[in-house]
mmCIF file of C-alpha atoms in Angstrom:
data_model
loop_
_atom_site.group_PDB
_atom_site.id
_atom_site.type_symbol
_atom_site.label_atom_id
_atom_site.label_comp_id
_atom_site.label_asym_id
_atom_site.label_seq_id
_atom_site.Cartn_x
_atom_site.Cartn_y
_atom_site.Cartn_z
ATOM 1 C CA UNK A 1 -42.086 1.267 -14.160
ATOM 2 C CA UNK A 2 -42.335 -2.668 -14.356
ATOM 3 C CA UNK A 3 -43.790 -5.397 -16.709
ATOM 4 C CA UNK A 4 -47.851 -5.033 -16.896
ATOM 5 C CA UNK A 5 -49.532 -8.260 -16.400
ATOM 6 C CA UNK A 6 -52.503 -9.434 -18.927
ATOM 7 C CA UNK A 7 -53.842 -12.173 -16.609
ATOM 8 C CA UNK A 8 -54.210 -11.868 -12.695
ATOM 9 C CA UNK A 9 -55.503 -13.838 -10.032
ATOM 10 C CA UNK A 10 -57.010 -11.597 -6.259
ATOM 11 C CA UNK A 11 -56.784 -12.878 -3.965
ATOM 12 C CA UNK A 12 -58.872 -11.309 -1.424
ATOM 13 C CA UNK A 13 -59.268 -11.792 2.405
ATOM 14 C CA UNK A 14 -62.784 -12.033 3.431
ATOM 15 C CA UNK A 15 -62.461 -9.231 5.858
ATOM 16 C CA UNK A 16 -61.094 -6.725 3.239
ATOM 17 C CA UNK A 17 -65.289 -7.131 2.434
ATOM 18 C CA UNK A 18 -66.327 -6.055 5.648
ATOM 19 C CA UNK A 19 -64.693 -2.732 6.807
ATOM 20 C CA UNK A 20 -64.884 -1.598 9.618
ATOM 21 C CA UNK A 21 -67.051 -3.610 11.124
ATOM 22 C CA UNK A 22 -66.972 -7.002 13.139
ATOM 23 C CA UNK A 23 -68.551 -8.995 10.700
ATOM 24 C CA UNK A 24 -70.486 -8.907 7.673
ATOM 25 C CA UNK A 25 -70.130 -7.381 4.941
ATOM 26 C CA UNK A 26 -69.971 -3.337 4.351
ATOM 27 C CA UNK A 27 -71.828 -2.649 0.926
ATOM 28 C CA UNK A 28 -69.418 0.673 0.795
ATOM 29 C CA UNK A 29 -66.541 -1.734 0.858
ATOM 30 C CA UNK A 30 -67.956 -3.695 -1.491
ATOM 31 C CA UNK A 31 -69.182 -1.123 -4.246
ATOM 32 C CA UNK A 32 -65.377 0.474 -3.666
ATOM 33 C CA UNK A 33 -64.083 -2.831 -4.710
ATOM 34 C CA UNK A 34 -65.831 -3.233 -7.273
ATOM 35 C CA UNK A 35 -64.607 -0.197 -9.097
ATOM 36 C CA UNK A 36 -61.193 -0.239 -9.165
ATOM 37 C CA UNK A 37 -61.173 -4.197 -10.041
ATOM 38 C CA UNK A 38 -64.112 -2.506 -12.955
ATOM 39 C CA UNK A 39 -61.067 0.081 -13.864
ATOM 40 C CA UNK A 40 -58.688 -2.579 -14.649
ATOM 41 C CA UNK A 41 -61.219 -4.874 -16.443
ATOM 42 C CA UNK A 42 -61.938 -2.284 -18.713
ATOM 43 C CA UNK A 43 -58.017 -1.459 -19.901
ATOM 44 C CA UNK A 44 -58.136 -4.674 -21.255
ATOM 45 C CA UNK A 45 -56.704 -6.852 -17.859
ATOM 46 C CA UNK A 46 -57.935 -10.508 -17.680
ATOM 47 C CA UNK A 47 -59.134 -10.739 -13.657
ATOM 48 C CA UNK A 48 -60.147 -14.291 -11.608
ATOM 49 C CA UNK A 49 -60.460 -13.887 -7.864
ATOM 50 C CA UNK A 50 -60.566 -15.866 -4.861
ATOM 51 C CA UNK A 51 -61.797 -14.238 -1.958
ATOM 52 C CA UNK A 52 -62.283 -16.230 1.841
ATOM 53 C CA UNK A 53 -65.050 -16.267 4.086
ATOM 54 C CA UNK A 54 -62.962 -14.834 7.414
ATOM 55 C CA UNK A 55 -66.116 -11.925 7.614
ATOM 56 C CA UNK A 56 -68.581 -14.637 8.042
ATOM 57 C CA UNK A 57 -67.120 -17.741 9.424
ATOM 58 C CA UNK A 58 -63.870 -19.227 9.639
ATOM 59 C CA UNK A 59 -63.587 -22.863 9.214
ATOM 60 C CA UNK A 60 -60.067 -23.113 11.870
ATOM 61 C CA UNK A 61 -62.327 -20.497 14.647
ATOM 62 C CA UNK A 62 -65.362 -23.667 14.598
ATOM 63 C CA UNK A 63 -62.520 -26.507 14.834
ATOM 64 C CA UNK A 64 -60.949 -25.245 17.589
ATOM 65 C CA UNK A 65 -64.402 -24.128 19.454
ATOM 66 C CA UNK A 66 -64.644 -26.855 19.576
ATOM 67 C CA UNK A 67 -66.612 -28.412 16.059
ATOM 68 C CA UNK A 68 -65.582 -31.249 13.601
ATOM 69 C CA UNK A 69 -62.793 -29.821 11.079
ATOM 70 C CA UNK A 70 -63.814 -30.754 8.432
ATOM 71 C CA UNK A 71 -67.304 -29.754 8.820
ATOM 72 C CA UNK A 72 -66.176 -26.625 10.140
ATOM 73 C CA UNK A 73 -63.777 -25.852 7.277
ATOM 74 C CA UNK A 74 -67.086 -26.191 5.051
ATOM 75 C CA UNK A 75 -68.833 -23.992 6.195
ATOM 76 C CA UNK A 76 -66.412 -21.152 5.473
ATOM 77 C CA UNK A 77 -66.830 -22.722 2.154
ATOM 78 C CA UNK A 78 -69.767 -21.763 2.091
ATOM 79 C CA UNK A 79 -69.470 -18.385 3.426
ATOM 80 C CA UNK A 80 -67.098 -18.052 0.646
ATOM 81 C CA UNK A 81 -69.511 -18.411 -1.641
ATOM 82 C CA UNK A 82 -71.826 -15.595 -0.361
ATOM 83 C CA UNK A 83 -68.811 -13.148 -0.534
ATOM 84 C CA UNK A 84 -68.244 -14.469 -4.062
ATOM 85 C CA UNK A 85 -71.759 -14.180 -4.871
ATOM 86 C CA UNK A 86 -72.072 -10.253 -3.171
ATOM 87 C CA UNK A 87 -69.254 -9.163 -5.181
ATOM 88 C CA UNK A 88 -70.422 -10.551 -8.045
ATOM 89 C CA UNK A 89 -73.610 -7.899 -8.031
ATOM 90 C CA UNK A 90 -71.684 -5.198 -7.294
ATOM 91 C CA UNK A 91 -69.515 -5.706 -10.998
ATOM 92 C CA UNK A 92 -72.803 -6.461 -12.428
ATOM 93 C CA UNK A 93 -74.233 -3.887 -11.430
ATOM 94 C CA UNK A 94 -70.705 -2.039 -12.427
ATOM 95 C CA UNK A 95 -71.637 -3.587 -15.980
ATOM 96 C CA UNK A 96 -68.891 -6.013 -15.994
ATOM 97 C CA UNK A 97 -70.122 -9.201 -17.416
ATOM 98 C CA UNK A 98 -68.779 -11.519 -13.694
ATOM 99 C CA UNK A 99 -69.089 -15.358 -13.684
ATOM 100 C CA UNK A 100 -68.887 -17.071 -9.917
ATOM 101 C CA UNK A 101 -67.749 -20.789 -9.883
ATOM 102 C CA UNK A 102 -67.904 -23.226 -7.168
ATOM 103 C CA UNK A 103 -66.358 -26.312 -5.923
ATOM 104 C CA UNK A 104 -68.735 -26.974 -3.887
ATOM 105 C CA UNK A 105 -71.916 -27.929 -7.044
ATOM 106 C CA UNK A 106 -74.623 -24.847 -6.374
ATOM 107 C CA UNK A 107 -76.431 -25.142 -9.315
ATOM 108 C CA UNK A 108 -78.538 -22.812 -8.951
ATOM 109 C CA UNK A 109 -76.715 -19.685 -7.982
ATOM 110 C CA UNK A 110 -72.983 -19.913 -9.460
ATOM 111 C CA UNK A 111 -71.629 -22.633 -12.066
ATOM 112 C CA UNK A 112 -69.156 -25.786 -11.188
ATOM 113 C CA UNK A 113 -65.501 -25.152 -11.217
ATOM 114 C CA UNK A 114 -64.200 -26.322 -14.990
ATOM 115 C CA UNK A 115 -60.867 -25.152 -15.840
ATOM 116 C CA UNK A 116 -61.817 -24.276 -19.850
ATOM 117 C CA UNK A 117 -64.448 -22.512 -18.351
ATOM 118 C CA UNK A 118 -62.872 -20.908 -16.500
ATOM 119 C CA UNK A 119 -60.210 -19.883 -18.884
ATOM 120 C CA UNK A 120 -62.966 -18.707 -22.053
ATOM 121 C CA UNK A 121 -64.928 -16.087 -19.350
ATOM 122 C CA UNK A 122 -61.814 -14.807 -18.542
ATOM 123 C CA UNK A 123 -60.365 -14.132 -22.909
ATOM 124 C CA UNK A 124 -64.088 -13.021 -23.630
ATOM 125 C CA UNK A 125 -62.999 -10.364 -21.417
ATOM 126 C CA UNK A 126 -65.658 -11.713 -17.882
ATOM 127 C CA UNK A 127 -64.369 -11.916 -14.492
ATOM 128 C CA UNK A 128 -64.104 -15.483 -12.416
ATOM 129 C CA UNK A 129 -64.568 -14.915 -9.217
ATOM 130 C CA UNK A 130 -64.073 -18.698 -7.561
ATOM 131 C CA UNK A 131 -66.015 -20.041 -4.383
ATOM 132 C CA UNK A 132 -66.076 -22.643 -1.843
ATOM 133 C CA UNK A 133 -62.334 -22.755 -1.561
ATOM 134 C CA UNK A 134 -60.569 -25.622 -3.558
ATOM 135 C CA UNK A 135 -63.894 -27.582 -1.755
ATOM 136 C CA UNK A 136 -61.463 -29.823 0.281
ATOM 137 C CA UNK A 137 -61.357 -29.320 4.351
ATOM 138 C CA UNK A 138 -57.902 -28.636 5.625
ATOM 139 C CA UNK A 139 -56.923 -26.210 2.343
ATOM 140 C CA UNK A 140 -56.900 -21.965 3.158
ATOM 141 C CA UNK A 141 -57.894 -19.613 0.036
ATOM 142 C CA UNK A 142 -54.496 -18.926 0.154
ATOM 143 C CA UNK A 143 -53.843 -22.183 -0.691
ATOM 144 C CA UNK A 144 -56.721 -22.395 -3.142
ATOM 145 C CA UNK A 145 -55.098 -19.115 -5.106
ATOM 146 C CA UNK A 146 -52.339 -20.612 -6.036
ATOM 147 C CA UNK A 147 -53.842 -24.099 -6.847
ATOM 148 C CA UNK A 148 -56.425 -22.204 -9.226
ATOM 149 C CA UNK A 149 -53.608 -19.220 -10.915
ATOM 150 C CA UNK A 150 -51.329 -22.571 -12.328
ATOM 151 C CA UNK A 151 -54.543 -23.893 -12.877
ATOM 152 C CA UNK A 152 -55.572 -20.195 -15.164
ATOM 153 C CA UNK A 153 -52.105 -19.954 -16.234
ATOM 154 C CA UNK A 154 -52.411 -16.452 -14.136
ATOM 155 C CA UNK A 155 -49.478 -14.137 -14.500
ATOM 156 C CA UNK A 156 -49.206 -13.317 -10.779
ATOM 157 C CA UNK A 157 -50.797 -13.696 -7.310
ATOM 158 C CA UNK A 158 -51.859 -10.392 -6.300
ATOM 159 C CA UNK A 159 -52.756 -10.663 -2.415
ATOM 160 C CA UNK A 160 -54.484 -7.653 -1.712
ATOM 161 C CA UNK A 161 -54.492 -6.580 2.357
ATOM 162 C CA UNK A 162 -54.286 -4.679 5.649
ATOM 163 C CA UNK A 163 -50.910 -4.276 5.604
ATOM 164 C CA UNK A 164 -48.719 -2.659 2.336
ATOM 165 C CA UNK A 165 -46.038 -5.118 1.901
ATOM 166 C CA UNK A 166 -44.800 -8.048 3.934
ATOM 167 C CA UNK A 167 -43.093 -7.217 7.138
ATOM 168 C CA UNK A 168 -40.196 -9.231 9.141
ATOM 169 C CA UNK A 169 -42.411 -9.386 12.027
ATOM 170 C CA UNK A 170 -45.839 -7.956 13.193
ATOM 171 C CA UNK A 171 -45.525 -4.272 12.416
ATOM 172 C CA UNK A 172 -48.404 -3.578 14.704
ATOM 173 C CA UNK A 173 -46.667 -4.503 17.685
ATOM 174 C CA UNK A 174 -43.392 -3.692 16.315
ATOM 175 C CA UNK A 175 -42.755 -0.068 15.248
ATOM 176 C CA UNK A 176 -39.206 -1.144 14.043
ATOM 177 C CA UNK A 177 -40.356 -3.638 11.696
ATOM 178 C CA UNK A 178 -39.050 -3.958 8.326
ATOM 179 C CA UNK A 179 -40.780 -3.955 5.079
ATOM 180 C CA UNK A 180 -39.533 -6.195 2.816
ATOM 181 C CA UNK A 181 -39.069 -4.746 -1.017
ATOM 182 C CA UNK A 182 -38.457 -8.127 -2.733
ATOM 183 C CA UNK A 183 -38.308 -11.694 -1.323
ATOM 184 C CA UNK A 184 -37.730 -14.969 -2.748
ATOM 185 C CA UNK A 185 -40.070 -17.812 -1.805
ATOM 186 C CA UNK A 186 -37.146 -20.326 -0.198
ATOM 187 C CA UNK A 187 -36.690 -17.042 2.417
ATOM 188 C CA UNK A 188 -40.530 -16.902 3.121
ATOM 189 C CA UNK A 189 -40.360 -20.579 3.895
ATOM 190 C CA UNK A 190 -37.025 -20.670 5.758
ATOM 191 C CA UNK A 191 -38.443 -17.460 7.624
ATOM 192 C CA UNK A 192 -41.880 -18.331 8.486
ATOM 193 C CA UNK A 193 -42.667 -15.205 7.279
ATOM 194 C CA UNK A 194 -46.839 -14.620 7.282
ATOM 195 C CA UNK A 195 -47.291 -13.627 2.883
ATOM 196 C CA UNK A 196 -49.906 -16.915 2.635
ATOM 197 C CA UNK A 197 -49.692 -20.600 4.183
ATOM 198 C CA UNK A 198 -46.082 -23.069 3.719
ATOM 199 C CA UNK A 199 -48.855 -24.908 0.730
ATOM 200 C CA UNK A 200 -50.165 -21.503 -1.435
ATOM 201 C CA UNK A 201 -45.988 -20.911 -0.868
ATOM 202 C CA UNK A 202 -44.506 -23.948 -2.367
ATOM 203 C CA UNK A 203 -47.521 -24.375 -5.570
ATOM 204 C CA UNK A 204 -45.893 -20.564 -6.319
ATOM 205 C CA UNK A 205 -42.401 -21.228 -6.226
ATOM 206 C CA UNK A 206 -42.957 -24.412 -8.631
ATOM 207 C CA UNK A 207 -45.175 -23.069 -10.556
ATOM 208 C CA UNK A 208 -42.714 -20.063 -11.352
ATOM 209 C CA UNK A 209 -45.939 -17.489 -10.040
ATOM 210 C CA UNK A 210 -45.004 -14.767 -8.097
ATOM 211 C CA UNK A 211 -47.079 -13.791 -5.819
ATOM 212 C CA UNK A 212 -47.275 -9.683 -4.882
ATOM 213 C CA UNK A 213 -48.662 -8.050 -1.556
ATOM 214 C CA UNK A 214 -49.915 -4.892 -1.448
ATOM 215 C CA UNK A 215 -52.348 -2.703 0.920
ATOM 216 C CA UNK A 216 -56.355 -3.048 -0.584
ATOM 217 C CA UNK A 217 -57.236 0.250 1.107
ATOM 218 C CA UNK A 218 -55.204 2.668 -1.178
ATOM 219 C CA UNK A 219 -57.618 3.562 -4.229
ATOM 220 C CA UNK A 220 -55.862 2.271 -7.404
ATOM 221 C CA UNK A 221 -53.683 -0.280 -5.736
ATOM 222 C CA UNK A 222 -54.701 -2.882 -7.713
ATOM 223 C CA UNK A 223 -53.635 -0.896 -11.153
ATOM 224 C CA UNK A 224 -50.704 0.324 -10.134
ATOM 225 C CA UNK A 225 -49.836 -3.682 -9.323
ATOM 226 C CA UNK A 226 -51.388 -4.579 -12.998
ATOM 227 C CA UNK A 227 -49.269 -1.812 -14.300
ATOM 228 C CA UNK A 228 -46.367 -3.478 -12.225
ATOM 229 C CA UNK A 229 -45.341 -0.118 -10.141
ATOM 230 C CA UNK A 230 -43.690 -0.633 -6.641
ATOM 231 C CA UNK A 231 -45.631 -1.099 -3.991
ATOM 232 C CA UNK A 232 -45.575 -3.390 -1.795
ATOM 233 C CA UNK A 233 -43.975 -6.528 -1.438
ATOM 234 C CA UNK A 234 -42.731 -9.134 -4.527
ATOM 235 C CA UNK A 235 -41.957 -12.644 -3.818
ATOM 236 C CA UNK A 236 -40.089 -13.952 -6.803
ATOM 237 C CA UNK A 237 -37.643 -16.915 -7.046
ATOM 238 C CA UNK A 238 -35.891 -14.253 -9.275
ATOM 239 C CA UNK A 239 -36.332 -11.758 -6.598
ATOM 240 C CA UNK A 240 -33.499 -10.244 -4.391
ATOM 241 C CA UNK A 241 -34.188 -10.760 -0.368
ATOM 242 C CA UNK A 242 -34.223 -6.438 0.363
#
């Protein structure tokens, strides 16, 4: 058993919300994720969330199809707000007070991102969901997660994914792929391991924020991560490569 984290930044991909669907939002999956988050919040842990938009629109794919990259990225940011509002609704139906803050002003549906206000919400045990990425094109929601984690003084970034950690190569293509238990930031960057994009890794390294990568689909994993159980892969300066 490792340390228990008190304030965490949970990074969810948009794809995590669509379950087995090829597009959109699976309400049952959203309810399941919300229930896990609610259970952790009720234990006294402060949770902020950054959610992606790939289940609705991914900017880089739009650019690849011929769109202007900045325009495509802004559309992707708006998709993340749709996911954030969906998750907010699910959490509030479970009695968990939740605020959505967006990096692009949408005052009718969400608060603008204000760092001090976000921290105050967390101190009052409200879940804060950051939508619209960083508000800037050419930056991923992984980078946003690292940025917001640094801004709110989070203890850790949880990267909840569809695999159970970080591998030396794609486990779907190579059955002999090795899963790491722990890694240093430098090893991740030097070997271009697909944890988060390099800008996000560098931000976490510069601010000494550990990253934990684990399988979201296994029930209870968010709680296990919070209490420091050895699940998935942990990335940090004090970690060994193993």
